[in-house]
Amino acid sequence: TERTFSIIKPDATKRNLTGKINAVIEDAGLRIVAQKRIRMSDAQAKKFYEVHSERPFYGELVEFMTSGPVVVQVLEGDNAVARYREVMGATNPEQAAPGTIRKLYANNVGENSVHGSDSLDNAKLEIAQFFTDAEIV
Ligand code: ATP
Ligand code: MG
């Protein structure tokens, strides 16, 4: 079993989709073992997306992620990192497979409703940015 880090992004919380997205996550066999709704600070968002700091959309991305509440989560299950990437679908919803969260709910490549860690190492780093061990049950 494995853990991954998830964010339900501002476009989704704004449209009241937290429950619908959580249903897709749970139906896929992943367990939500930690969850909180927060407003990301500018510093938190900049740090979280630091790997993209040279990309042209970095400023827009940080602005978007701080534009409203997000729900940060830890998901647990077999192959959770890869499994959740599958469940989310492609970054661009136009390329996402049917039934995936992004196909169902994303507005566009920027406002794409969810984040999921892309490796086990990154999952550990990202979880530690938002949760203490005691908050994960
Ligand atoms: P995430 O890291 O959020 O799970 P991802 O791994 O599918 O998504 P990345 O390449 O890591 O995609 O990009 C991080 C985020 O940056 C994307 O989810 C999206 O919100 C934003 N993004 C990526 N490409 C673009 C783009 N061309 N224009 C605008 N925003 C983009
Ligand atoms: Mg990514």
PDB file of C-alpha atoms and ligand atoms in Angstrom:
ATOM      1  CA  THR A   1       0.000   0.000   0.000  1.00  0.00           C
ATOM      2  CA  GLU A   2       1.070   3.536  -0.772  1.00  0.00           C
ATOM      3  CA  ARG A   3       0.117   7.145  -0.075  1.00  0.00           C
ATOM      4  CA  THR A   4      -0.235  10.037  -2.482  1.00  0.00           C
ATOM      5  CA  PHE A   5      -1.034  13.732  -2.104  1.00  0.00           C
ATOM      6  CA  SER A   6      -4.090  15.316  -3.716  1.00  0.00           C
ATOM      7  CA  ILE A   7      -5.456  18.844  -4.049  1.00  0.00           C
ATOM      8  CA  ILE A   8      -9.002  19.690  -5.072  1.00  0.00           C
ATOM      9  CA  LYS A   9      -8.281  23.002  -6.793  1.00  0.00           C
ATOM     10  CA  PRO A  10     -10.176  26.359  -6.521  1.00  0.00           C
ATOM     11  CA  ASP A  11     -12.166  25.877  -9.742  1.00  0.00           C
ATOM     12  CA  ALA A  12     -13.694  22.730  -8.225  1.00  0.00           C
ATOM     13  CA  THR A  13     -14.348  24.032  -4.692  1.00  0.00           C
ATOM     14  CA  LYS A  14     -15.971  27.104  -6.255  1.00  0.00           C
ATOM     15  CA  ARG A  15     -18.416  24.885  -8.154  1.00  0.00           C
ATOM     16  CA  ASN A  16     -19.165  22.832  -4.998  1.00  0.00           C
ATOM     17  CA  LEU A  17     -17.657  19.650  -6.486  1.00  0.00           C
ATOM     18  CA  THR A  18     -15.692  18.365  -3.465  1.00  0.00           C
ATOM     19  CA  GLY A  19     -18.172  15.591  -2.713  1.00  0.00           C
ATOM     20  CA  LYS A  20     -18.490  14.466  -6.326  1.00  0.00           C
ATOM     21  CA  ILE A  21     -14.694  14.323  -6.712  1.00  0.00           C
ATOM     22  CA  ASN A  22     -14.341  12.439  -3.432  1.00  0.00           C
ATOM     23  CA  ALA A  23     -16.889   9.908  -4.692  1.00  0.00           C
ATOM     24  CA  VAL A  24     -14.767   9.259  -7.814  1.00  0.00           C
ATOM     25  CA  ILE A  25     -11.683   8.851  -5.586  1.00  0.00           C
ATOM     26  CA  GLU A  26     -13.423   6.414  -3.230  1.00  0.00           C
ATOM     27  CA  ASP A  27     -15.092   4.466  -6.048  1.00  0.00           C
ATOM     28  CA  ALA A  28     -11.599   3.949  -7.518  1.00  0.00           C
ATOM     29  CA  GLY A  29     -10.559   2.126  -4.343  1.00  0.00           C
ATOM     30  CA  LEU A  30      -8.541   4.920  -2.780  1.00  0.00           C
ATOM     31  CA  ARG A  31      -9.098   5.861   0.878  1.00  0.00           C
ATOM     32  CA  ILE A  32      -9.039   9.496   2.046  1.00  0.00           C
ATOM     33  CA  VAL A  33      -6.873   9.211   5.180  1.00  0.00           C
ATOM     34  CA  ALA A  34      -6.417  12.965   5.733  1.00  0.00           C
ATOM     35  CA  GLN A  35      -8.281  15.995   4.423  1.00  0.00           C
ATOM     36  CA  LYS A  36      -8.579  19.715   5.136  1.00  0.00           C
ATOM     37  CA  ARG A  37      -9.963  22.760   3.405  1.00  0.00           C
ATOM     38  CA  ILE A  38      -7.486  25.647   3.409  1.00  0.00           C
ATOM     39  CA  ARG A  39      -6.670  28.857   1.651  1.00  0.00           C
ATOM     40  CA  MET A  40      -3.158  28.480   0.221  1.00  0.00           C
ATOM     41  CA  SER A  41      -0.870  31.413   0.872  1.00  0.00           C
ATOM     42  CA  ASP A  42       1.168  32.937  -1.924  1.00  0.00           C
ATOM     43  CA  ALA A  43       4.336  31.535  -0.324  1.00  0.00           C
ATOM     44  CA  GLN A  44       2.840  28.027  -0.002  1.00  0.00           C
ATOM     45  CA  ALA A  45       1.731  27.976  -3.650  1.00  0.00           C
ATOM     46  CA  LYS A  46       5.074  29.304  -4.893  1.00  0.00           C
ATOM     47  CA  LYS A  47       6.937  26.645  -2.929  1.00  0.00           C
ATOM     48  CA  PHE A  48       4.574  23.863  -3.939  1.00  0.00           C
ATOM     49  CA  TYR A  49       4.956  24.631  -7.672  1.00  0.00           C
ATOM     50  CA  GLU A  50       8.641  25.632  -7.498  1.00  0.00           C
ATOM     51  CA  VAL A  51       9.542  22.950 -10.120  1.00  0.00           C
ATOM     52  CA  HIS A  52       7.471  24.932 -12.617  1.00  0.00           C
ATOM     53  CA  SER A  53       8.993  28.328 -11.746  1.00  0.00           C
ATOM     54  CA  GLU A  54      10.628  28.707 -15.174  1.00  0.00           C
ATOM     55  CA  ARG A  55       7.466  27.733 -17.089  1.00  0.00           C
ATOM     56  CA  PRO A  56       5.487  30.574 -18.735  1.00  0.00           C
ATOM     57  CA  PHE A  57       2.314  29.718 -16.791  1.00  0.00           C
ATOM     58  CA  TYR A  58       3.918  29.788 -13.308  1.00  0.00           C
ATOM     59  CA  GLY A  59       2.562  33.208 -12.293  1.00  0.00           C
ATOM     60  CA  GLU A  60      -0.909  32.370 -13.517  1.00  0.00           C
ATOM     61  CA  LEU A  61      -0.768  28.999 -11.743  1.00  0.00           C
ATOM     62  CA  VAL A  62       0.213  30.523  -8.384  1.00  0.00           C
ATOM     63  CA  GLU A  63      -2.491  33.165  -8.759  1.00  0.00           C
ATOM     64  CA  PHE A  64      -5.094  30.514  -9.557  1.00  0.00           C
ATOM     65  CA  MET A  65      -4.124  28.229  -6.655  1.00  0.00           C
ATOM     66  CA  THR A  66      -4.476  31.135  -4.203  1.00  0.00           C
ATOM     67  CA  SER A  67      -7.711  32.461  -5.731  1.00  0.00           C
ATOM     68  CA  GLY A  68     -10.013  30.434  -3.493  1.00  0.00           C
ATOM     69  CA  PRO A  69     -10.176  27.546  -1.046  1.00  0.00           C
ATOM     70  CA  VAL A  70      -8.542  24.221  -1.866  1.00  0.00           C
ATOM     71  CA  VAL A  71      -8.985  20.818  -0.245  1.00  0.00           C
ATOM     72  CA  VAL A  72      -5.674  19.087   0.476  1.00  0.00           C
ATOM     73  CA  GLN A  73      -5.806  15.327   0.955  1.00  0.00           C
ATOM     74  CA  VAL A  74      -3.756  12.212   1.573  1.00  0.00           C
ATOM     75  CA  LEU A  75      -4.994   9.177  -0.358  1.00  0.00           C
ATOM     76  CA  GLU A  76      -4.031   5.613   0.494  1.00  0.00           C
ATOM     77  CA  GLY A  77      -4.273   2.394  -1.501  1.00  0.00           C
ATOM     78  CA  ASP A  78      -2.451  -0.102  -3.720  1.00  0.00           C
ATOM     79  CA  ASN A  79      -0.202   1.829  -6.130  1.00  0.00           C
ATOM     80  CA  ALA A  80      -1.898   5.016  -4.948  1.00  0.00           C
ATOM     81  CA  VAL A  81       0.406   7.393  -6.869  1.00  0.00           C
ATOM     82  CA  ALA A  82      -0.147   5.788 -10.293  1.00  0.00           C
ATOM     83  CA  ARG A  83      -3.736   4.879  -9.531  1.00  0.00           C
ATOM     84  CA  TYR A  84      -4.677   8.466  -8.681  1.00  0.00           C
ATOM     85  CA  ARG A  85      -2.928   9.800 -11.820  1.00  0.00           C
ATOM     86  CA  GLU A  86      -5.163   7.401 -13.783  1.00  0.00           C
ATOM     87  CA  VAL A  87      -8.283   8.529 -11.944  1.00  0.00           C
ATOM     88  CA  MET A  88      -7.427  12.240 -12.506  1.00  0.00           C
ATOM     89  CA  GLY A  89      -6.859  11.866 -16.255  1.00  0.00           C
ATOM     90  CA  ALA A  90      -4.599  13.909 -18.535  1.00  0.00           C
ATOM     91  CA  THR A  91      -3.540  17.446 -17.518  1.00  0.00           C
ATOM     92  CA  ASN A  92      -5.567  18.852 -20.424  1.00  0.00           C
ATOM     93  CA  PRO A  93      -9.203  17.740 -20.005  1.00  0.00           C
ATOM     94  CA  GLU A  94      -9.615  17.570 -23.792  1.00  0.00           C
ATOM     95  CA  GLN A  95      -7.120  14.695 -23.725  1.00  0.00           C
ATOM     96  CA  ALA A  96      -8.469  13.045 -20.574  1.00  0.00           C
ATOM     97  CA  ALA A  97     -10.097   9.614 -20.762  1.00  0.00           C
ATOM     98  CA  PRO A  98     -13.840   9.210 -20.164  1.00  0.00           C
ATOM     99  CA  GLY A  99     -14.807   8.858 -16.512  1.00  0.00           C
ATOM    100  CA  THR A 100     -11.690  10.607 -15.203  1.00  0.00           C
ATOM    101  CA  ILE A 101     -12.046  13.556 -12.816  1.00  0.00           C
ATOM    102  CA  ARG A 102     -10.583  16.022 -15.316  1.00  0.00           C
ATOM    103  CA  LYS A 103     -12.791  14.755 -18.158  1.00  0.00           C
ATOM    104  CA  LEU A 104     -15.843  15.017 -15.925  1.00  0.00           C
ATOM    105  CA  TYR A 105     -15.128  18.334 -14.224  1.00  0.00           C
ATOM    106  CA  ALA A 106     -12.077  20.319 -15.415  1.00  0.00           C
ATOM    107  CA  ASN A 107     -12.607  23.702 -17.114  1.00  0.00           C
ATOM    108  CA  ASN A 108      -9.316  23.744 -19.081  1.00  0.00           C
ATOM    109  CA  VAL A 109      -5.604  22.871 -18.830  1.00  0.00           C
ATOM    110  CA  GLY A 110      -5.018  25.469 -16.098  1.00  0.00           C
ATOM    111  CA  GLU A 111      -8.261  25.123 -14.135  1.00  0.00           C
ATOM    112  CA  ASN A 112      -8.098  21.347 -14.115  1.00  0.00           C
ATOM    113  CA  SER A 113      -9.818  20.594 -10.785  1.00  0.00           C
ATOM    114  CA  VAL A 114      -7.231  18.320  -9.132  1.00  0.00           C
ATOM    115  CA  HIS A 115      -3.552  17.770  -8.429  1.00  0.00           C
ATOM    116  CA  GLY A 116      -1.922  14.423  -7.734  1.00  0.00           C
ATOM    117  CA  SER A 117       1.711  13.624  -6.952  1.00  0.00           C
ATOM    118  CA  ASP A 118       3.719  12.325  -9.927  1.00  0.00           C
ATOM    119  CA  SER A 119       6.090  10.049  -7.947  1.00  0.00           C
ATOM    120  CA  LEU A 120       6.339   8.383  -4.547  1.00  0.00           C
ATOM    121  CA  ASP A 121       9.239  10.659  -3.566  1.00  0.00           C
ATOM    122  CA  ASN A 122       7.232  13.767  -4.460  1.00  0.00           C
ATOM    123  CA  ALA A 123       4.187  12.359  -2.650  1.00  0.00           C
ATOM    124  CA  LYS A 124       6.209  12.179   0.575  1.00  0.00           C
ATOM    125  CA  LEU A 125       7.553  15.711   0.158  1.00  0.00           C
ATOM    126  CA  GLU A 126       4.134  17.142  -0.718  1.00  0.00           C
ATOM    127  CA  ILE A 127       2.320  15.373   2.136  1.00  0.00           C
ATOM    128  CA  ALA A 128       4.902  16.767   4.576  1.00  0.00           C
ATOM    129  CA  GLN A 129       4.239  20.309   3.294  1.00  0.00           C
ATOM    130  CA  PHE A 130       0.617  20.176   4.443  1.00  0.00           C
ATOM    131  CA  PHE A 131       0.142  17.436   7.057  1.00  0.00           C
ATOM    132  CA  THR A 132       1.755  16.212  10.263  1.00  0.00           C
ATOM    133  CA  ASP A 133       1.910  12.435  10.849  1.00  0.00           C
ATOM    134  CA  ALA A 134      -0.758  12.740  13.545  1.00  0.00           C
ATOM    135  CA  GLU A 135      -3.263  14.202  11.075  1.00  0.00           C
ATOM    136  CA  ILE A 136      -3.087  11.134   8.829  1.00  0.00           C
ATOM    137  CA  VAL A 137      -5.384   8.404  10.106  1.00  0.00           C
TER     138      VAL A 137
HETATM  139  P1  ATP B   1      -0.649  18.522 -11.248  1.00  0.00           P
HETATM  140  O1  ATP B   1       0.827  18.742 -10.977  1.00  0.00           O
HETATM  141  O2  ATP B   1      -1.497  19.722 -10.873  1.00  0.00           O
HETATM  142  O3  ATP B   1      -1.147  17.236 -10.703  1.00  0.00           O
HETATM  143  P2  ATP B   1       0.020  17.570 -13.865  1.00  0.00           P
HETATM  144  O4  ATP B   1       1.093  16.818 -13.186  1.00  0.00           O
HETATM  145  O5  ATP B   1      -0.955  16.812 -14.719  1.00  0.00           O
HETATM  146  O6  ATP B   1      -0.847  18.390 -12.828  1.00  0.00           O
HETATM  147  P3  ATP B   1       2.017  19.552 -14.551  1.00  0.00           P
HETATM  148  O7  ATP B   1       2.747  19.481 -15.834  1.00  0.00           O
HETATM  149  O8  ATP B   1       2.702  19.126 -13.301  1.00  0.00           O
HETATM  150  O9  ATP B   1       0.644  18.722 -14.757  1.00  0.00           O
HETATM  151  O10 ATP B   1       1.473  21.032 -14.384  1.00  0.00           O
HETATM  152  C1  ATP B   1       1.056  21.494 -13.114  1.00  0.00           C
HETATM  153  C2  ATP B   1      -0.171  22.332 -13.274  1.00  0.00           C
HETATM  154  O11 ATP B   1       0.157  23.519 -13.983  1.00  0.00           O
HETATM  155  C3  ATP B   1      -1.302  21.703 -14.082  1.00  0.00           C
HETATM  156  O12 ATP B   1      -2.125  20.859 -13.350  1.00  0.00           O
HETATM  157  C4  ATP B   1      -2.064  22.924 -14.532  1.00  0.00           C
HETATM  158  O13 ATP B   1      -2.916  23.408 -13.502  1.00  0.00           O
HETATM  159  C5  ATP B   1      -0.946  23.921 -14.781  1.00  0.00           C
HETATM  160  N1  ATP B   1      -0.557  23.894 -16.185  1.00  0.00           N
HETATM  161  C6  ATP B   1       0.154  22.947 -16.826  1.00  0.00           C
HETATM  162  N2  ATP B   1       0.322  23.232 -18.127  1.00  0.00           N
HETATM  163  C7  ATP B   1      -0.315  24.412 -18.319  1.00  0.00           C
HETATM  164  C8  ATP B   1      -0.498  25.267 -19.447  1.00  0.00           C
HETATM  165  N3  ATP B   1      -0.027  24.963 -20.638  1.00  0.00           N
HETATM  166  N4  ATP B   1      -1.211  26.411 -19.248  1.00  0.00           N
HETATM  167  C9  ATP B   1      -1.699  26.742 -18.042  1.00  0.00           C
HETATM  168  N5  ATP B   1      -1.539  25.983 -16.935  1.00  0.00           N
HETATM  169  C10 ATP B   1      -0.870  24.844 -17.072  1.00  0.00           C
HETATM  170 MG    MG B   2       2.456  17.692 -11.771  1.00  0.00          MG
END
